[in-house]
Structures are given as C-alpha cells and as structure tokens.
mmCIF file of C-alpha atoms in Angstrom:
data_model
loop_
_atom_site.group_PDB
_atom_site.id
_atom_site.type_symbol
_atom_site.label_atom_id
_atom_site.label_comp_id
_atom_site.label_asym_id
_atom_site.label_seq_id
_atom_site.Cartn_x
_atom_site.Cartn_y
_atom_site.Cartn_z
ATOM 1 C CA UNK A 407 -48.726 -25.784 16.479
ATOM 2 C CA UNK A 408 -51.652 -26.387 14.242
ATOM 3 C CA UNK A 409 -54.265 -28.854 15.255
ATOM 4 C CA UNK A 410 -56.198 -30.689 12.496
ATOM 5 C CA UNK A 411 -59.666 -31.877 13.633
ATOM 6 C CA UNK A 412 -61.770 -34.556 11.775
ATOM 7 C CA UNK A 413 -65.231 -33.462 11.733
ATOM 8 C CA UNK A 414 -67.266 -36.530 11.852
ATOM 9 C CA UNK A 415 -64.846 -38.691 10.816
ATOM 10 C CA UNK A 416 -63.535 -38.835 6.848
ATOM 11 C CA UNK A 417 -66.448 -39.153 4.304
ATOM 12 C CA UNK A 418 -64.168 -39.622 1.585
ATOM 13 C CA UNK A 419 -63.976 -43.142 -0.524
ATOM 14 C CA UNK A 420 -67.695 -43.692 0.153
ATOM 15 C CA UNK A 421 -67.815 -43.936 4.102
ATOM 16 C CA UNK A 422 -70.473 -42.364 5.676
ATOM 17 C CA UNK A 423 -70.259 -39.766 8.499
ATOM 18 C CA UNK A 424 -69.863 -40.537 12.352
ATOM 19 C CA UNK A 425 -69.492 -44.299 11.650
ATOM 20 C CA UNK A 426 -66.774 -46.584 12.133
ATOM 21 C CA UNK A 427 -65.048 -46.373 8.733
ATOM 22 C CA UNK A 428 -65.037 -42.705 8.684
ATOM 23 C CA UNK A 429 -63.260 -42.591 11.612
ATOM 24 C CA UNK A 430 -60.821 -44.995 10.991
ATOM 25 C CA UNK A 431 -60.263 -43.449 7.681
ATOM 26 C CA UNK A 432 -59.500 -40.308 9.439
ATOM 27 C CA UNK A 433 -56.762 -41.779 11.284
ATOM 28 C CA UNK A 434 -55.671 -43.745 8.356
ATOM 29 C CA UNK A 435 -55.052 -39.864 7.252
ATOM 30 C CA UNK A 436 -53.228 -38.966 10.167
ATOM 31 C CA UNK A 437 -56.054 -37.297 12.023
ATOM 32 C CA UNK A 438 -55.686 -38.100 15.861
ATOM 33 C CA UNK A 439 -58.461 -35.382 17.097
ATOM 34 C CA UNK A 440 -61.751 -37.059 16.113
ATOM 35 C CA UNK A 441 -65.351 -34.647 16.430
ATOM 36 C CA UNK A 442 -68.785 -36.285 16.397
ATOM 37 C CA UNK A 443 -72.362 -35.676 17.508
ATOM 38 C CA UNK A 444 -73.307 -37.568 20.126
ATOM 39 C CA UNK A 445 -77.191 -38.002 20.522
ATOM 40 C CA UNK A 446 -79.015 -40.491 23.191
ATOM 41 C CA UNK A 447 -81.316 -43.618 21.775
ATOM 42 C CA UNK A 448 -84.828 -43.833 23.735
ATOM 43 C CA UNK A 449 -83.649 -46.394 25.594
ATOM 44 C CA UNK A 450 -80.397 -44.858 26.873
ATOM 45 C CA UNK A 451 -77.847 -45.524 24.262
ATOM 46 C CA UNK A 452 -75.322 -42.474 22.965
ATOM 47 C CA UNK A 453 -75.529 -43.263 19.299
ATOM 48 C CA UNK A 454 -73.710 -40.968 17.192
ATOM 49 C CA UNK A 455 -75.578 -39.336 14.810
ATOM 50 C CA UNK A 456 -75.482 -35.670 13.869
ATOM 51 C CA UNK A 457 -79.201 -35.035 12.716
ATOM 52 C CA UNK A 458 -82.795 -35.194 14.728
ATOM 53 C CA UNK A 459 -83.740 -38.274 12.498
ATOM 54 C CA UNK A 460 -82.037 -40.064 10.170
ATOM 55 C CA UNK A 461 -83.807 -38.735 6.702
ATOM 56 C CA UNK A 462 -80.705 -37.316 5.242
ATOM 57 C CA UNK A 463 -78.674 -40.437 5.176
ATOM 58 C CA UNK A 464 -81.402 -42.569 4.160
ATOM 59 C CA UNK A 465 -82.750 -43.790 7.016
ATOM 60 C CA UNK A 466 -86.414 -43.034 9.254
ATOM 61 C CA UNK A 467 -87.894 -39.510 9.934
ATOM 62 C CA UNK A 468 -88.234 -40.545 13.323
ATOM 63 C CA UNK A 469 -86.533 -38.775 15.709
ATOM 64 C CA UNK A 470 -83.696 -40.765 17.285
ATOM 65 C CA UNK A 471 -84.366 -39.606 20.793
ATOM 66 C CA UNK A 472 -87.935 -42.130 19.808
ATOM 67 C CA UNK A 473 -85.595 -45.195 18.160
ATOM 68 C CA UNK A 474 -84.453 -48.025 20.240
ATOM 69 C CA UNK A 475 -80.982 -49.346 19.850
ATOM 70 C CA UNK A 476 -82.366 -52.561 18.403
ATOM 71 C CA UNK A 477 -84.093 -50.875 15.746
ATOM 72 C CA UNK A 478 -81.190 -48.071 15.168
ATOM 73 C CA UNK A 479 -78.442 -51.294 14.824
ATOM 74 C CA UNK A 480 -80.635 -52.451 12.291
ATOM 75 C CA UNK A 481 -80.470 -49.151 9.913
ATOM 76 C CA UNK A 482 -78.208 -48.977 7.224
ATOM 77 C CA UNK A 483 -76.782 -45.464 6.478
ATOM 78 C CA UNK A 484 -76.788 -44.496 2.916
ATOM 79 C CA UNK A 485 -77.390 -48.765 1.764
ATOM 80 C CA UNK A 486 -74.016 -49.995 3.819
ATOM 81 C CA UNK A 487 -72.578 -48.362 6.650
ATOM 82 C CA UNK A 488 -73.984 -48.506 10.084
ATOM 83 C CA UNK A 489 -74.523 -45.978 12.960
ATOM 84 C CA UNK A 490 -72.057 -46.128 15.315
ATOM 85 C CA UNK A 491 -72.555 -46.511 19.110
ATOM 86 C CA UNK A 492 -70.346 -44.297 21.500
ATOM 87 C CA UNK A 493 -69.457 -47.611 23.364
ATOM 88 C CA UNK A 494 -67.280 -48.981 20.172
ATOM 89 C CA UNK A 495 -65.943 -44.879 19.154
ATOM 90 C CA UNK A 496 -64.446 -45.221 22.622
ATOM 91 C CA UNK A 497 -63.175 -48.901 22.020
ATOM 92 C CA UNK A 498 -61.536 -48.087 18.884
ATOM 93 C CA UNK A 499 -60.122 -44.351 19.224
ATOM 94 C CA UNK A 500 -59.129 -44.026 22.882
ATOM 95 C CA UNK A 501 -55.769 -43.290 21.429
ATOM 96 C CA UNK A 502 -57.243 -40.158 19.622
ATOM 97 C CA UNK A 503 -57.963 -36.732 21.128
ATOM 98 C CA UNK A 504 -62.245 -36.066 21.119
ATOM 99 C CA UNK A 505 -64.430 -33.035 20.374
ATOM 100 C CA UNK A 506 -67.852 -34.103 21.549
ATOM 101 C CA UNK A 507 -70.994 -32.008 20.068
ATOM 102 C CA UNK A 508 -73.478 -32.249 22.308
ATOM 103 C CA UNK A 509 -76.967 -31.733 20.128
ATOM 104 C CA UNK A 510 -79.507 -29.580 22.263
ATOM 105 C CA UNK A 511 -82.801 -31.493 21.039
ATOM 106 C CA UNK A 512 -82.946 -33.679 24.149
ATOM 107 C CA UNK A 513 -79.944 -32.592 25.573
ATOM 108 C CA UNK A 514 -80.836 -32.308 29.204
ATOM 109 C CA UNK A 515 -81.416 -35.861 29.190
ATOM 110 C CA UNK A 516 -78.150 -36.148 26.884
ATOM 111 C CA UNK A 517 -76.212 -34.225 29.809
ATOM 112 C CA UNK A 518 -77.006 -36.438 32.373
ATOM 113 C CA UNK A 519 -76.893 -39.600 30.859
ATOM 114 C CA UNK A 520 -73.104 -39.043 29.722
ATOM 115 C CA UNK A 521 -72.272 -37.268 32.862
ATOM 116 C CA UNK A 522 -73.324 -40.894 34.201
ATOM 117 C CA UNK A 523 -71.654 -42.645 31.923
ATOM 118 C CA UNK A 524 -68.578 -40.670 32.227
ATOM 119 C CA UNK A 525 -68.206 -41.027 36.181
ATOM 120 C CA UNK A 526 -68.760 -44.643 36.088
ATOM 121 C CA UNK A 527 -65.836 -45.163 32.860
ATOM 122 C CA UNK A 528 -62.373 -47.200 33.658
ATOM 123 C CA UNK A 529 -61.328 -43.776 31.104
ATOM 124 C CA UNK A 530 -62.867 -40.993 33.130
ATOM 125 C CA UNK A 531 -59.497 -38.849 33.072
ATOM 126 C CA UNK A 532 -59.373 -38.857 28.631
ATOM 127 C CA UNK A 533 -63.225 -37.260 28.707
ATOM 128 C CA UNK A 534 -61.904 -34.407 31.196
ATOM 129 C CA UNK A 535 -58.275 -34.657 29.923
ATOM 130 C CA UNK A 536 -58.413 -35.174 26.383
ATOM 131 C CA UNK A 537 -61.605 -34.053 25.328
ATOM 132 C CA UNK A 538 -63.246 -30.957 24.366
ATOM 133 C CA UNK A 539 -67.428 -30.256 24.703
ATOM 134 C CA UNK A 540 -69.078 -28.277 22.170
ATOM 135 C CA UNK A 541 -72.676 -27.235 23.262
ATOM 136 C CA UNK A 542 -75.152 -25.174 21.638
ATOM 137 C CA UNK A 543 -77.509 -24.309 24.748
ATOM 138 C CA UNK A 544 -75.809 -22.628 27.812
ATOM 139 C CA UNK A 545 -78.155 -24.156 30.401
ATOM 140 C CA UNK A 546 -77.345 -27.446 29.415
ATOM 141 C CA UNK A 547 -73.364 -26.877 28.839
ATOM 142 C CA UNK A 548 -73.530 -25.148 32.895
ATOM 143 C CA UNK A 549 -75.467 -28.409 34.071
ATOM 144 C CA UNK A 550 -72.784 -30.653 32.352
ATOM 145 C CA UNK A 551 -69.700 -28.381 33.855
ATOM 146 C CA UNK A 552 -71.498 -29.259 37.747
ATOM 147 C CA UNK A 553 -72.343 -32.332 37.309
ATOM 148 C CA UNK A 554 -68.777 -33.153 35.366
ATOM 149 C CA UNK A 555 -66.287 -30.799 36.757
ATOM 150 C CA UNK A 556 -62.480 -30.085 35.228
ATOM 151 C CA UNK A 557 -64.169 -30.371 31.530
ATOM 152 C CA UNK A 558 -63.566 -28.149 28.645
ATOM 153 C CA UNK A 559 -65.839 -26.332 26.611
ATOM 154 C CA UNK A 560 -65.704 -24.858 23.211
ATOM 155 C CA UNK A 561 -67.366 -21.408 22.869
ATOM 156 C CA UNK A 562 -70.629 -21.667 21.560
ATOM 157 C CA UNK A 563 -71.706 -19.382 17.954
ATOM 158 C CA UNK A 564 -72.542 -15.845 19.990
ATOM 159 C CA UNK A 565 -69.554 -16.213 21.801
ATOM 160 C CA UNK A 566 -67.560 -16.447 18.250
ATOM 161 C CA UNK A 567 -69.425 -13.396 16.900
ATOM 162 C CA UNK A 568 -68.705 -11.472 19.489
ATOM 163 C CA UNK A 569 -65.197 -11.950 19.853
ATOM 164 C CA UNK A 570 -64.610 -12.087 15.788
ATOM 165 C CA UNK A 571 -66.514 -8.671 15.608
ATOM 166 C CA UNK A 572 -64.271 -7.109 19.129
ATOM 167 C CA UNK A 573 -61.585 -8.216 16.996
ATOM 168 C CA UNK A 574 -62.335 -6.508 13.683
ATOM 169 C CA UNK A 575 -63.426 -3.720 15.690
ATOM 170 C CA UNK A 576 -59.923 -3.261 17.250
ATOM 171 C CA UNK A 577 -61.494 -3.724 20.566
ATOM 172 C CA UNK A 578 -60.264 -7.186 21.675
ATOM 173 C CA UNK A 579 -61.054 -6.375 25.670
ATOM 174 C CA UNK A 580 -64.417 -6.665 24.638
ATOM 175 C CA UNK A 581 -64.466 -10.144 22.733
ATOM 176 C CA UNK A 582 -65.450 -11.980 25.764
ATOM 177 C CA UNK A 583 -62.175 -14.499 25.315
ATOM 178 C CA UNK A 584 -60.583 -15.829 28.705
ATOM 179 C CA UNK A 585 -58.398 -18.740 29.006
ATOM 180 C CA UNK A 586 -61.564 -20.874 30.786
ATOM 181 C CA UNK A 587 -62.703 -21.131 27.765
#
C-alpha cells in the first residue's frame, strides 16, 4: 500500500507552507499523513516553521528561536497567511497521521520541550502511535527516544546513503536497515 505524505502542507492556490490553509488544502486533496517542521519560539511556543528565520517567506532575519509568540502571531507570511502554532495543527488534524521534522538549530531545547508537552497531552498515544520523528542530529533524536519512549524515527540522510548504496552494491546486509527503524 502506498502512502502519500504532504510535505508541509499543500502550497498550491496561493497558501503558504506549514500554515493552516496548506494543511487543510492537503486534506481537501485527500492527504491524511501531514509533515511539518516544528521549531520552538523564545518563549516556549512550537511554531511551525521550516527555516532559522523567516527571510524566505517575507518575514524577519531573526532567528525564531529569538521571536516571541506575540511578535511571531503578528507576522504575515508572504503578505496573508500566518504561522501556524503546533497547539491549533493538533486541534485541526488529529484525525491525520504526522511526520514531525525536528530542526537541529536549537533542538536540544526543541527535544525537551515537546517531550514535555507530549507527556502532559489528553493525545499522548497519536504522537507515539501515529506519528513518525524525523531528526537530523543523532544526539538529539537518542535524547528524544529516552525521554519519549515507544516513538518512531525516520532514518536520518547517512543512514539513506548507506543503505541506497548496500543496495546498488548488491550487498543489502550491509545497508544498516532493521525493522526499529
């Protein structure tokens, strides 16, 4: 069975990645496994954003890890849409399966704070049950997997390599791949 993932919601029809209206445009297509990029605010707000800053949608060069909420509600992504706070993706896509990018500037703190936020949700069995985590630095994917038990993890880029080159190669016992993964 194949599996069709939205990355970042759909940016078609002018929405804007990773906001609201991408990702209910996504389902609108039939998409019921959402990814995003979830980043933390510098007061202790997942925000979902996949860049450092905000430049490229045309918003401040300041990292977000430095932006309150307050002033990251007030931005306006690209002249309309808004940045969306993990609090409201969960409130309007709890029916839909999740790929969570965790970004690695910050992400220690990132790590925690979720882990938190996970063990205190009502939904604690969909972010072990019917999510996946994508991480890009292993120290900070191991601290999640203690601190968060029973989740799932997508391999990270090396991992791919290796196992796409094993596989070339015609030596798949080398490619690394076990069902843990």
């Amino acid at each position: 069975m194949t599996t069709w993932i939205s990355h970042r919601g759909y940016c078609g029809e002018g929405e804007v990645e990773n906001t609201l209206g991408a990702f209910k445009q996504a389902v609108r297509y039939g998409f019921m496994h959402l990814e995003t990029d979830l980043r933390l605010s510098a007061d202790k707000k997942l925000i979902l954003v996949h860049d450092p800053h905000l430049k490229r949608l045309g918003g401040s060069k300041t990292p977000v890890y430095k932006s309150k909420s307050e002033q990251l509600k007030q931005v306006h992504l690209m002249g309309k849409s808004r940045i969306l706070f993990f609090d409201d993706f969960i409130e309007n896509f709890q029916n839909c399966v999740w790929t969570l990018d965790i970004k690695p500037e910050e992400g220690f703190e990132t790590v925690k704070y979720l882990a938190m936020f996970i063990q205190k949700s009502k939904i604690k069995t969909h972010f072990i049950e019917k999510t996946k985590y994508l991480f890009w630095n292993e120290a900070q994917q191991n601290l999640f997997a203690k601190l968060v038990p029973g989740v799932k993890f997508y391999a990270r880029e090396k991992q791919c390599w290796r196992a796409g080159l094993a596989i070339l190669l015609g030596l798949p016992s080398l490619s690394g791949i076990s069902k843990d993964l």
